[in-house]
Amino acid sequence: MENRIVVMGGRPLNGAVRIPAAKNSVLPLLAASMLCGDVRLRAVPRLSDVAASLALLRGAGCAARWEGEDILVSGTPQNSSLPGQTAEQMRASILFCAPLLAKLGRAETSLPGGCNIGARPIDLHLAGLRQMGAVEWEAGPGRLVLTAPSGLHGAEITLRFPSVGATETLVLAAACARGTTVLRGAAREPEIADLAAFLNRCGAHIQGAGSSTLYIEGRRNLSGCVFSPLPDRIFASTLACAVAAAGGRAELSGCPASLYAPVLEILEQMGCRVEKGGDSVRLSRFGRLYGAGRVFTGVYPALATDAAPLLAAAMLCAEGESSIEDVIFERRFGCAAGFERLGAKVQVNGRTLCIRPGGVLRGTELAAPDLRGGAALVVAALAASGTSVIGHPEHIDRGYAAFTEILSSLGAQIRREERSRNPSAKKTSSKKQNHLAIGTKRWYDTVI
Ligand code: EPZ
């Protein structure tokens, strides 16, 4: 069976959405739970990356299960080898190594997978762990084996680049290491502060999270806790860009504007109306969209690299020129080919996506290239006239739970469908659908 998303574009969005917890906070928190006692994470979105993380926890010998919307993790790891196939599926699997090293003195895994948006090395993770007493062993292609024969000890570490993942790895390694770790050049993303808040609630001693220098005093044992991960600023950015692209008005609650301020500022400059209040944002666009000119991503608090494809989808609908340069990942705009198929006037020059006005967006067949690129194609399809079909939605499922349901609740004509790969079955289904009397034809019976 082939899974796909079908969108009938051209309708404005209207309604209210409560923003779910952030994938990029939940995943490090699940890794951190291996260091702690009984943990309850509240209101976790059902993402495929979350399912993969639970499989890694179980593979390590922890008990991990859903209880309603919450995830419960208990028990300390018994097995230092992570299930390789699962680890290959996502980038965040590397985060599970430091807790295994801390608890068992050994970690074995497959080199992490993740979106094909760039090289995605782990040298910064490994260099910091080596400074804390870890040893890397020859493990064959695609495999990683680390040991800490004398346990992990504190160190003074400076990251040459504020890598989010490397910062998380070293916080996880330092939380229970012997002595104090000073981590300079650390990432300042909100997800780092969320990880520190979680660990501190379990008895860790981490100071400076959110700044570029962290001070971590290792603790032998950590307790458990109940914790609500921070809201997903990229999910909020996605919906904001969808309203900008399709037009209409939405209230996004449960995620303070400050977490995605650069996105909102650019959308406002492009002609959207943005009203901020407490942890809600009301965003509307009823008139023209103007080009944004030259836009750059950067490390937090600059424009998030993950939001770049979503912002680009909104820029396709603008009456002026825009460009986005992603300084973080070298292949961020895999969605450009899909934008072009929709009729947009786009060009990728290295790390920069250039968008010219005048493209008329018409529905067509598309394929999600990666997580944020796939979501960006859905956003662009909402603004296109006619029906689009987006294949490989499994990329989108990694970071967006109930994506089509949420967009549908805002008035989008969008649905998921499974189709047989068997061509004869396809002919039958389209023949059957074409027999519908005119007038009763449903919007999604226009099969491409
Ligand atoms: C995290 O990835 C996020 N993933 C990414 O979100 C996000 O795009 C990225 O941070 C930047 O904000 C998760 O949190 C699970 P990095 P990560 O280490 O940790 C280079 C999404 O769509 N680098 O900050 O992999 C690297 O090549 C995903 O939700 C090294 O050179 O990002 C890249 O150019 C995509 N050596 C830059 O740093 C290293 O050891 C940023 O990577 C590590 C990274």
GROMACS .gro file of N, CA and C in nm, residues 97-166:
model
  210
   97CYS      N    1   2.353   0.757   2.367
   97CYS     CA    2   2.485   0.698   2.399
   97CYS      C    3   2.539   0.748   2.532
   98ALA      N    4   2.530   0.878   2.555
   98ALA     CA    5   2.589   0.934   2.678
   98ALA      C    6   2.528   0.872   2.803
   99PRO      N    7   2.395   0.859   2.812
   99PRO     CA    8   2.338   0.794   2.932
   99PRO      C    9   2.384   0.649   2.947
  100LEU      N   10   2.400   0.577   2.835
  100LEU     CA   11   2.449   0.438   2.844
  100LEU      C   12   2.592   0.436   2.897
  101LEU      N   13   2.673   0.530   2.847
  101LEU     CA   14   2.811   0.540   2.898
  101LEU      C   15   2.811   0.571   3.047
  102ALA      N   16   2.724   0.661   3.086
  102ALA     CA   17   2.720   0.703   3.228
  102ALA      C   18   2.675   0.587   3.317
  103LYS      N   19   2.581   0.510   3.269
  103LYS     CA   20   2.522   0.405   3.353
  103LYS      C   21   2.594   0.270   3.341
  104LEU      N   22   2.641   0.237   3.222
  104LEU     CA   23   2.697   0.103   3.198
  104LEU      C   24   2.844   0.105   3.160
  105GLY      N   25   2.898   0.225   3.132
  105GLY     CA   26   3.039   0.233   3.092
  105GLY      C   27   3.062   0.189   2.949
  106ARG      N   28   2.953   0.172   2.873
  106ARG     CA   29   2.967   0.128   2.735
  106ARG      C   30   2.842   0.168   2.657
  107ALA      N   31   2.861   0.198   2.528
  107ALA     CA   32   2.747   0.228   2.441
  107ALA      C   33   2.780   0.179   2.301
  108GLU      N   34   2.686   0.105   2.242
  108GLU     CA   35   2.704   0.060   2.103
  108GLU      C   36   2.577   0.093   2.027
  109THR      N   37   2.595   0.148   1.908
  109THR     CA   38   2.478   0.185   1.827
  109THR      C   39   2.519   0.194   1.681
  110SER      N   40   2.419   0.213   1.598
  110SER     CA   41   2.446   0.244   1.456
  110SER      C   42   2.462   0.395   1.447
  111LEU      N   43   2.542   0.438   1.350
  111LEU     CA   44   2.556   0.584   1.333
  111LEU      C   45   2.416   0.639   1.302
  112PRO      N   46   2.384   0.757   1.358
  112PRO     CA   47   2.246   0.806   1.351
  112PRO      C   48   2.202   0.840   1.208
  113GLY      N   49   2.074   0.825   1.184
  113GLY     CA   50   2.015   0.863   1.055
  113GLY      C   51   1.960   1.003   1.064
  114GLY      N   52   1.842   1.021   1.010
  114GLY     CA   53   1.780   1.153   1.017
  114GLY      C   54   1.760   1.212   0.877
  115CYS      N   55   1.704   1.331   0.873
  115CYS     CA   56   1.672   1.395   0.745
  115CYS      C   57   1.799   1.417   0.663
  116ASN      N   58   1.785   1.401   0.531
  116ASN     CA   59   1.897   1.418   0.439
  116ASN      C   60   1.912   1.567   0.405
  117ILE      N   61   1.947   1.645   0.505
  117ILE     CA   62   1.957   1.790   0.484
  117ILE      C   63   2.101   1.838   0.493
  118GLY      N   64   2.191   1.741   0.508
  118GLY     CA   65   2.333   1.780   0.517
  118GLY      C   66   2.414   1.662   0.567
  119ALA      N   67   2.545   1.686   0.587
  119ALA     CA   68   2.639   1.577   0.622
  119ALA      C   69   2.606   1.518   0.759
  120ARG      N   70   2.576   1.598   0.855
  120ARG     CA   71   2.535   1.560   0.991
  120ARG      C   72   2.638   1.472   1.063
  121PRO      N   73   2.762   1.519   1.071
  121PRO     CA   74   2.865   1.443   1.145
  121PRO      C   75   2.836   1.443   1.296
  122ILE      N   76   2.910   1.362   1.370
  122ILE     CA   77   2.896   1.361   1.518
  122ILE      C   78   3.031   1.385   1.584
  123ASP      N   79   3.122   1.447   1.512
  123ASP     CA   80   3.258   1.468   1.568
  123ASP      C   81   3.257   1.552   1.695
  124LEU      N   82   3.167   1.649   1.704
  124LEU     CA   83   3.163   1.734   1.825
  124LEU      C   84   3.115   1.653   1.946
  125HIS      N   85   3.019   1.564   1.922
  125HIS     CA   86   2.973   1.476   2.031
  125HIS      C   87   3.091   1.394   2.082
  126LEU      N   88   3.163   1.332   1.988
  126LEU     CA   89   3.269   1.236   2.025
  126LEU      C   90   3.388   1.305   2.089
  127ALA      N   91   3.423   1.423   2.037
  127ALA     CA   92   3.538   1.496   2.093
  127ALA      C   93   3.510   1.533   2.239
  128GLY      N   94   3.390   1.578   2.267
  128GLY     CA   95   3.356   1.616   2.406
  128GLY      C   96   3.354   1.494   2.497
  129LEU      N   97   3.299   1.383   2.447
  129LEU     CA   98   3.292   1.261   2.530
  129LEU      C   99   3.433   1.209   2.559
  130ARG      N  100   3.521   1.221   2.457
  130ARG     CA  101   3.660   1.179   2.481
  130ARG      C  102   3.723   1.262   2.592
  131GLN      N  103   3.695   1.391   2.594
  131GLN     CA  104   3.751   1.477   2.700
  131GLN      C  105   3.697   1.435   2.837
  132MET      N  106   3.585   1.365   2.839
  132MET     CA  107   3.524   1.324   2.967
  132MET      C  108   3.559   1.180   3.002
  133GLY      N  109   3.650   1.119   2.921
  133GLY     CA  110   3.698   0.986   2.956
  133GLY      C  111   3.645   0.874   2.870
  134ALA      N  112   3.570   0.906   2.766
  134ALA     CA  113   3.519   0.800   2.679
  134ALA      C  114   3.625   0.761   2.577
  135VAL      N  115   3.621   0.636   2.534
  135VAL     CA  116   3.713   0.584   2.433
  135VAL      C  117   3.629   0.528   2.318
  136GLU      N  118   3.664   0.566   2.194
  136GLU     CA  119   3.592   0.516   2.076
  136GLU      C  120   3.668   0.397   2.020
  137TRP      N  121   3.595   0.288   1.988
  137TRP     CA  122   3.657   0.165   1.939
  137TRP      C  123   3.620   0.146   1.792
  138GLU      N  124   3.711   0.084   1.719
  138GLU     CA  125   3.684   0.047   1.580
  138GLU      C  126   3.564  -0.048   1.580
  139ALA      N  127   3.461  -0.010   1.505
  139ALA     CA  128   3.339  -0.093   1.518
  139ALA      C  129   3.283  -0.132   1.382
  140GLY      N  130   3.359  -0.105   1.278
  140GLY     CA  131   3.308  -0.141   1.145
  140GLY      C  132   3.218  -0.032   1.088
  141PRO      N  133   3.190  -0.042   0.959
  141PRO     CA  134   3.116   0.065   0.890
  141PRO      C  135   2.976   0.086   0.951
  142GLY      N  136   2.944   0.210   0.976
  142GLY     CA  137   2.810   0.244   1.023
  142GLY      C  138   2.784   0.214   1.168
  143ARG      N  139   2.887   0.165   1.239
  143ARG     CA  140   2.864   0.130   1.380
  143ARG      C  141   2.947   0.222   1.469
  144LEU      N  142   2.904   0.238   1.594
  144LEU     CA  143   2.977   0.320   1.691
  144LEU      C  144   2.983   0.244   1.823
  145VAL      N  145   3.104   0.226   1.875
  145VAL     CA  146   3.121   0.163   2.008
  145VAL      C  147   3.206   0.256   2.094
  146LEU      N  148   3.150   0.292   2.208
  146LEU     CA  149   3.222   0.379   2.301
  146LEU      C  150   3.228   0.308   2.436
  147THR      N  151   3.340   0.325   2.507
  147THR     CA  152   3.345   0.275   2.646
  147THR      C  153   3.398   0.388   2.734
  148ALA      N  154   3.369   0.373   2.861
  148ALA     CA  155   3.425   0.468   2.961
  148ALA      C  156   3.478   0.380   3.074
  149PRO      N  157   3.599   0.320   3.053
  149PRO     CA  158   3.649   0.221   3.148
  149PRO      C  159   3.659   0.272   3.292
  150SER      N  160   3.693   0.401   3.306
  150SER     CA  161   3.700   0.454   3.444
  150SER      C  162   3.583   0.546   3.475
  151GLY      N  163   3.476   0.530   3.395
  151GLY     CA  164   3.359   0.618   3.416
  151GLY      C  165   3.384   0.754   3.350
  152LEU      N  166   3.284   0.838   3.349
  152LEU     CA  167   3.294   0.972   3.288
  152LEU      C  168   3.332   1.073   3.397
  153HIS      N  169   3.422   1.167   3.362
  153HIS     CA  170   3.461   1.270   3.460
  153HIS      C  171   3.439   1.408   3.399
  154GLY      N  172   3.425   1.506   3.484
  154GLY     CA  173   3.403   1.644   3.439
  154GLY      C  174   3.521   1.694   3.356
  155ALA      N  175   3.496   1.794   3.273
  155ALA     CA  176   3.602   1.851   3.188
  155ALA      C  177   3.564   1.993   3.150
  156GLU      N  178   3.663   2.067   3.102
  156GLU     CA  179   3.635   2.201   3.046
  156GLU      C  180   3.634   2.185   2.894
  157ILE      N  181   3.517   2.202   2.834
  157ILE     CA  182   3.499   2.172   2.691
  157ILE      C  183   3.452   2.298   2.619
  158THR      N  184   3.510   2.323   2.503
  158THR     CA  185   3.462   2.434   2.418
  158THR      C  186   3.418   2.378   2.283
  159LEU      N  187   3.293   2.400   2.247
  159LEU     CA  188   3.242   2.355   2.117
  159LEU      C  189   3.279   2.457   2.011
  160ARG      N  190   3.334   2.410   1.898
  160ARG     CA  191   3.372   2.505   1.792
  160ARG      C  192   3.247   2.556   1.719
  161PHE      N  193   3.136   2.480   1.736
  161PHE     CA  194   3.009   2.524   1.677
  161PHE      C  195   2.899   2.493   1.779
  162PRO      N  196   2.805   2.581   1.802
  162PRO     CA  197   2.701   2.555   1.903
  162PRO      C  198   2.602   2.449   1.855
  163SER      N  199   2.651   2.328   1.843
  163SER     CA  200   2.568   2.216   1.798
  163SER      C  201   2.465   2.182   1.905
  164VAL      N  202   2.338   2.176   1.864
  164VAL     CA  203   2.230   2.141   1.958
  164VAL      C  204   2.252   2.000   2.011
  165GLY      N  205   2.273   1.907   1.923
  165GLY     CA  206   2.287   1.768   1.965
  165GLY      C  207   2.410   1.744   2.050
  166ALA      N  208   2.521   1.807   2.011
  166ALA     CA  209   2.644   1.787   2.089
  166ALA      C  210   2.628   1.848   2.228
   0.00000   0.00000   0.00000
